[in-house]
């Protein structure tokens, strides 16, 4: 069976489609370069949930224990676009800790593909408004009504926010 090689741009198109189907109403920025894809979005679902959808298109993995990249090929259903791993080389054969595995062709209508992006990065920005809501929810659930309000939340030029952790220090929540 012949393997189809997709470019990074073609892989980005598949990711956009998958994200749109899984998270309707959320606006994602999906940008590709030579061999990686960056997915960015504001607020919305948890970053780990978005990573689970987007990163299944990665063509490589990295084992930092031995500083080694390994490759991953996939099976893709021609009709539905569903994707599963065909072969994950892993790194154990080189003394690493990532166990590889291989899956046989699931059946008719599946093709072996190699995606054009070795790595896919997902970055979520959280607005100050959502952060303030999160602080209020934590305060309500924990009974700590002295948690910092919006004044302790900083903003940068993108209007995204983060909590100034210094505001929490000294209140028994170090």
PDB file of C-alpha atoms in Angstrom:
ATOM      1  CA  UNK A   1       0.000   0.000   0.000  1.00  0.00           C
ATOM      2  CA  UNK A   2       1.397   3.361  -1.059  1.00  0.00           C
ATOM      3  CA  UNK A   3       1.693   6.146   1.494  1.00  0.00           C
ATOM      4  CA  UNK A   4       0.337   9.612   0.698  1.00  0.00           C
ATOM      5  CA  UNK A   5       2.505  12.544   1.813  1.00  0.00           C
ATOM      6  CA  UNK A   6       0.636  15.688   2.825  1.00  0.00           C
ATOM      7  CA  UNK A   7       2.215  19.129   3.032  1.00  0.00           C
ATOM      8  CA  UNK A   8       2.168  21.188   6.191  1.00  0.00           C
ATOM      9  CA  UNK A   9      -0.484  23.454   4.621  1.00  0.00           C
ATOM     10  CA  UNK A  10      -2.679  20.450   3.723  1.00  0.00           C
ATOM     11  CA  UNK A  11      -2.322  19.160   7.279  1.00  0.00           C
ATOM     12  CA  UNK A  12      -3.336  22.594   8.639  1.00  0.00           C
ATOM     13  CA  UNK A  13      -6.519  22.459   6.522  1.00  0.00           C
ATOM     14  CA  UNK A  14      -7.430  19.096   8.063  1.00  0.00           C
ATOM     15  CA  UNK A  15      -6.833  20.466  11.565  1.00  0.00           C
ATOM     16  CA  UNK A  16      -9.015  23.537  10.866  1.00  0.00           C
ATOM     17  CA  UNK A  17     -11.835  21.275   9.673  1.00  0.00           C
ATOM     18  CA  UNK A  18     -11.521  18.969  12.695  1.00  0.00           C
ATOM     19  CA  UNK A  19     -11.427  21.873  15.183  1.00  0.00           C
ATOM     20  CA  UNK A  20     -14.469  23.488  13.557  1.00  0.00           C
ATOM     21  CA  UNK A  21     -16.399  20.206  13.784  1.00  0.00           C
ATOM     22  CA  UNK A  22     -15.429  19.570  17.418  1.00  0.00           C
ATOM     23  CA  UNK A  23     -15.723  23.147  18.725  1.00  0.00           C
ATOM     24  CA  UNK A  24     -18.415  25.002  16.754  1.00  0.00           C
ATOM     25  CA  UNK A  25     -18.440  28.721  17.427  1.00  0.00           C
ATOM     26  CA  UNK A  26     -14.823  28.886  18.635  1.00  0.00           C
ATOM     27  CA  UNK A  27     -12.496  30.891  16.399  1.00  0.00           C
ATOM     28  CA  UNK A  28      -9.108  29.254  15.849  1.00  0.00           C
ATOM     29  CA  UNK A  29      -6.038  30.591  14.114  1.00  0.00           C
ATOM     30  CA  UNK A  30      -4.215  27.689  12.448  1.00  0.00           C
ATOM     31  CA  UNK A  31      -0.901  28.714  10.855  1.00  0.00           C
ATOM     32  CA  UNK A  32       1.673  26.448   9.265  1.00  0.00           C
ATOM     33  CA  UNK A  33       5.324  26.972   8.537  1.00  0.00           C
ATOM     34  CA  UNK A  34       7.872  24.570   7.090  1.00  0.00           C
ATOM     35  CA  UNK A  35       7.262  21.637   9.423  1.00  0.00           C
ATOM     36  CA  UNK A  36       5.079  22.750  12.321  1.00  0.00           C
ATOM     37  CA  UNK A  37       1.620  24.188  12.934  1.00  0.00           C
ATOM     38  CA  UNK A  38       0.567  26.759  15.524  1.00  0.00           C
ATOM     39  CA  UNK A  39      -3.029  26.739  16.756  1.00  0.00           C
ATOM     40  CA  UNK A  40      -4.137  29.801  18.719  1.00  0.00           C
ATOM     41  CA  UNK A  41      -7.478  30.724  20.240  1.00  0.00           C
ATOM     42  CA  UNK A  42      -8.974  32.888  22.962  1.00  0.00           C
ATOM     43  CA  UNK A  43     -11.013  31.564  25.904  1.00  0.00           C
ATOM     44  CA  UNK A  44     -13.080  28.562  24.759  1.00  0.00           C
ATOM     45  CA  UNK A  45     -12.395  24.918  25.670  1.00  0.00           C
ATOM     46  CA  UNK A  46      -9.474  23.786  27.838  1.00  0.00           C
ATOM     47  CA  UNK A  47      -6.130  23.694  26.058  1.00  0.00           C
ATOM     48  CA  UNK A  48      -5.674  19.950  26.710  1.00  0.00           C
ATOM     49  CA  UNK A  49      -8.994  19.198  24.995  1.00  0.00           C
ATOM     50  CA  UNK A  50      -7.974  21.173  21.899  1.00  0.00           C
ATOM     51  CA  UNK A  51      -4.530  19.514  21.924  1.00  0.00           C
ATOM     52  CA  UNK A  52      -6.179  16.077  21.832  1.00  0.00           C
ATOM     53  CA  UNK A  53      -7.894  17.019  18.565  1.00  0.00           C
ATOM     54  CA  UNK A  54      -5.065  18.943  16.882  1.00  0.00           C
ATOM     55  CA  UNK A  55      -2.013  16.924  17.911  1.00  0.00           C
ATOM     56  CA  UNK A  56      -3.297  13.642  16.475  1.00  0.00           C
ATOM     57  CA  UNK A  57      -1.982  15.029  13.165  1.00  0.00           C
ATOM     58  CA  UNK A  58       1.646  15.221  14.366  1.00  0.00           C
ATOM     59  CA  UNK A  59       4.139  13.388  12.165  1.00  0.00           C
ATOM     60  CA  UNK A  60       6.820  13.195  14.847  1.00  0.00           C
ATOM     61  CA  UNK A  61       7.380  12.953  18.553  1.00  0.00           C
ATOM     62  CA  UNK A  62      10.333  13.870  20.730  1.00  0.00           C
ATOM     63  CA  UNK A  63      11.938  11.953  23.583  1.00  0.00           C
ATOM     64  CA  UNK A  64      13.771  14.490  25.715  1.00  0.00           C
ATOM     65  CA  UNK A  65      15.391  11.724  27.783  1.00  0.00           C
ATOM     66  CA  UNK A  66      17.703  10.898  24.886  1.00  0.00           C
ATOM     67  CA  UNK A  67      17.239  14.051  22.779  1.00  0.00           C
ATOM     68  CA  UNK A  68      15.719  12.106  19.884  1.00  0.00           C
ATOM     69  CA  UNK A  69      12.947  12.733  17.386  1.00  0.00           C
ATOM     70  CA  UNK A  70      10.942   9.742  16.177  1.00  0.00           C
ATOM     71  CA  UNK A  71       8.391   9.531  13.372  1.00  0.00           C
ATOM     72  CA  UNK A  72       4.695   8.695  13.282  1.00  0.00           C
ATOM     73  CA  UNK A  73       2.604   7.622  10.273  1.00  0.00           C
ATOM     74  CA  UNK A  74      -1.181   7.420  10.242  1.00  0.00           C
ATOM     75  CA  UNK A  75      -4.179   5.709   8.719  1.00  0.00           C
ATOM     76  CA  UNK A  76      -6.839   8.078   7.407  1.00  0.00           C
ATOM     77  CA  UNK A  77     -10.352   7.096   6.397  1.00  0.00           C
ATOM     78  CA  UNK A  78     -10.959   8.503   2.911  1.00  0.00           C
ATOM     79  CA  UNK A  79     -14.697   8.970   3.482  1.00  0.00           C
ATOM     80  CA  UNK A  80     -14.864  10.307   7.049  1.00  0.00           C
ATOM     81  CA  UNK A  81     -11.424  11.862   7.536  1.00  0.00           C
ATOM     82  CA  UNK A  82     -10.956   9.875  10.762  1.00  0.00           C
ATOM     83  CA  UNK A  83      -7.296   9.474  11.727  1.00  0.00           C
ATOM     84  CA  UNK A  84      -5.501   6.788  13.757  1.00  0.00           C
ATOM     85  CA  UNK A  85      -1.831   5.967  14.205  1.00  0.00           C
ATOM     86  CA  UNK A  86      -0.439   3.432  11.734  1.00  0.00           C
ATOM     87  CA  UNK A  87       3.099   3.302  13.117  1.00  0.00           C
ATOM     88  CA  UNK A  88       4.764   5.171  15.956  1.00  0.00           C
ATOM     89  CA  UNK A  89       8.493   4.379  15.842  1.00  0.00           C
ATOM     90  CA  UNK A  90       8.991   5.278  19.479  1.00  0.00           C
ATOM     91  CA  UNK A  91      12.431   5.604  21.014  1.00  0.00           C
ATOM     92  CA  UNK A  92      12.919   2.478  23.131  1.00  0.00           C
ATOM     93  CA  UNK A  93      15.043   0.877  20.396  1.00  0.00           C
ATOM     94  CA  UNK A  94      17.526   3.707  20.913  1.00  0.00           C
ATOM     95  CA  UNK A  95      17.457   3.584  24.711  1.00  0.00           C
ATOM     96  CA  UNK A  96      14.612   6.078  25.131  1.00  0.00           C
ATOM     97  CA  UNK A  97      11.410   5.846  27.112  1.00  0.00           C
ATOM     98  CA  UNK A  98       8.672   6.276  24.485  1.00  0.00           C
ATOM     99  CA  UNK A  99       7.215   2.922  23.529  1.00  0.00           C
ATOM    100  CA  UNK A 100       6.282   2.714  19.856  1.00  0.00           C
ATOM    101  CA  UNK A 101       3.442   0.703  18.397  1.00  0.00           C
ATOM    102  CA  UNK A 102       1.907  -0.288  15.097  1.00  0.00           C
ATOM    103  CA  UNK A 103      -1.720  -0.723  14.020  1.00  0.00           C
ATOM    104  CA  UNK A 104      -2.783  -2.797  11.019  1.00  0.00           C
ATOM    105  CA  UNK A 105      -4.952  -1.199   8.365  1.00  0.00           C
ATOM    106  CA  UNK A 106      -8.460  -0.872   9.864  1.00  0.00           C
ATOM    107  CA  UNK A 107     -10.062  -2.049   6.632  1.00  0.00           C
ATOM    108  CA  UNK A 108     -11.338  -0.894   3.286  1.00  0.00           C
ATOM    109  CA  UNK A 109     -11.395   2.846   2.672  1.00  0.00           C
ATOM    110  CA  UNK A 110      -8.325   3.643   4.769  1.00  0.00           C
ATOM    111  CA  UNK A 111      -5.075   5.014   3.350  1.00  0.00           C
ATOM    112  CA  UNK A 112      -1.650   5.372   4.908  1.00  0.00           C
ATOM    113  CA  UNK A 113      -0.661   9.040   5.235  1.00  0.00           C
ATOM    114  CA  UNK A 114       2.281  11.051   6.451  1.00  0.00           C
ATOM    115  CA  UNK A 115       1.279  14.474   7.719  1.00  0.00           C
ATOM    116  CA  UNK A 116       3.469  17.449   6.851  1.00  0.00           C
ATOM    117  CA  UNK A 117       3.785  18.882  10.358  1.00  0.00           C
ATOM    118  CA  UNK A 118       6.229  17.232  12.713  1.00  0.00           C
ATOM    119  CA  UNK A 119       4.918  19.252  15.664  1.00  0.00           C
ATOM    120  CA  UNK A 120       1.664  21.007  16.474  1.00  0.00           C
ATOM    121  CA  UNK A 121       1.595  23.687  19.152  1.00  0.00           C
ATOM    122  CA  UNK A 122      -1.638  24.808  20.808  1.00  0.00           C
ATOM    123  CA  UNK A 123      -1.774  28.132  22.660  1.00  0.00           C
ATOM    124  CA  UNK A 124      -4.829  29.414  24.459  1.00  0.00           C
ATOM    125  CA  UNK A 125      -5.157  33.026  25.557  1.00  0.00           C
ATOM    126  CA  UNK A 126      -7.526  33.777  28.390  1.00  0.00           C
ATOM    127  CA  UNK A 127      -9.116  37.204  28.610  1.00  0.00           C
ATOM    128  CA  UNK A 128      -9.131  39.202  31.832  1.00  0.00           C
ATOM    129  CA  UNK A 129     -12.923  38.881  32.015  1.00  0.00           C
ATOM    130  CA  UNK A 130     -12.751  35.078  32.008  1.00  0.00           C
ATOM    131  CA  UNK A 131      -9.907  35.136  34.538  1.00  0.00           C
ATOM    132  CA  UNK A 132     -11.963  37.336  36.841  1.00  0.00           C
ATOM    133  CA  UNK A 133     -14.871  34.883  36.565  1.00  0.00           C
ATOM    134  CA  UNK A 134     -12.495  32.031  37.433  1.00  0.00           C
ATOM    135  CA  UNK A 135     -11.166  33.895  40.488  1.00  0.00           C
ATOM    136  CA  UNK A 136     -14.753  34.560  41.636  1.00  0.00           C
ATOM    137  CA  UNK A 137     -15.666  30.869  41.210  1.00  0.00           C
ATOM    138  CA  UNK A 138     -12.622  29.767  43.221  1.00  0.00           C
ATOM    139  CA  UNK A 139     -13.433  32.321  45.930  1.00  0.00           C
ATOM    140  CA  UNK A 140     -17.013  31.063  46.134  1.00  0.00           C
ATOM    141  CA  UNK A 141     -16.053  27.373  46.245  1.00  0.00           C
ATOM    142  CA  UNK A 142     -13.241  27.795  48.774  1.00  0.00           C
ATOM    143  CA  UNK A 143     -14.798  30.477  50.967  1.00  0.00           C
ATOM    144  CA  UNK A 144     -11.786  32.762  50.384  1.00  0.00           C
ATOM    145  CA  UNK A 145     -13.594  36.002  49.686  1.00  0.00           C
ATOM    146  CA  UNK A 146     -10.320  37.915  49.973  1.00  0.00           C
ATOM    147  CA  UNK A 147      -8.972  36.645  46.641  1.00  0.00           C
ATOM    148  CA  UNK A 148      -7.740  39.422  44.343  1.00  0.00           C
ATOM    149  CA  UNK A 149     -10.207  41.044  41.997  1.00  0.00           C
ATOM    150  CA  UNK A 150      -9.591  42.472  38.543  1.00  0.00           C
ATOM    151  CA  UNK A 151      -7.108  45.007  39.916  1.00  0.00           C
ATOM    152  CA  UNK A 152      -4.652  42.145  40.546  1.00  0.00           C
ATOM    153  CA  UNK A 153      -5.106  40.786  37.047  1.00  0.00           C
ATOM    154  CA  UNK A 154      -2.693  42.288  34.551  1.00  0.00           C
ATOM    155  CA  UNK A 155      -3.278  42.768  30.845  1.00  0.00           C
ATOM    156  CA  UNK A 156      -0.811  42.927  28.000  1.00  0.00           C
ATOM    157  CA  UNK A 157      -1.106  44.488  24.559  1.00  0.00           C
ATOM    158  CA  UNK A 158      -3.158  41.531  23.270  1.00  0.00           C
ATOM    159  CA  UNK A 159      -5.780  42.241  25.949  1.00  0.00           C
ATOM    160  CA  UNK A 160      -5.125  38.772  27.347  1.00  0.00           C
ATOM    161  CA  UNK A 161      -4.656  38.563  31.076  1.00  0.00           C
ATOM    162  CA  UNK A 162      -2.856  36.681  33.749  1.00  0.00           C
ATOM    163  CA  UNK A 163      -3.071  36.705  37.516  1.00  0.00           C
ATOM    164  CA  UNK A 164      -0.357  38.515  39.413  1.00  0.00           C
ATOM    165  CA  UNK A 165       0.582  35.724  41.826  1.00  0.00           C
ATOM    166  CA  UNK A 166       2.168  38.246  44.221  1.00  0.00           C
ATOM    167  CA  UNK A 167      -1.397  39.212  45.136  1.00  0.00           C
ATOM    168  CA  UNK A 168      -1.891  35.712  46.564  1.00  0.00           C
ATOM    169  CA  UNK A 169       1.327  35.497  48.570  1.00  0.00           C
ATOM    170  CA  UNK A 170       1.079  36.005  52.295  1.00  0.00           C
ATOM    171  CA  UNK A 171      -2.565  34.918  52.407  1.00  0.00           C
ATOM    172  CA  UNK A 172      -1.762  31.310  53.313  1.00  0.00           C
ATOM    173  CA  UNK A 173      -2.020  30.231  49.666  1.00  0.00           C
ATOM    174  CA  UNK A 174       1.676  30.156  48.790  1.00  0.00           C
TER     175      UNK A 174
END
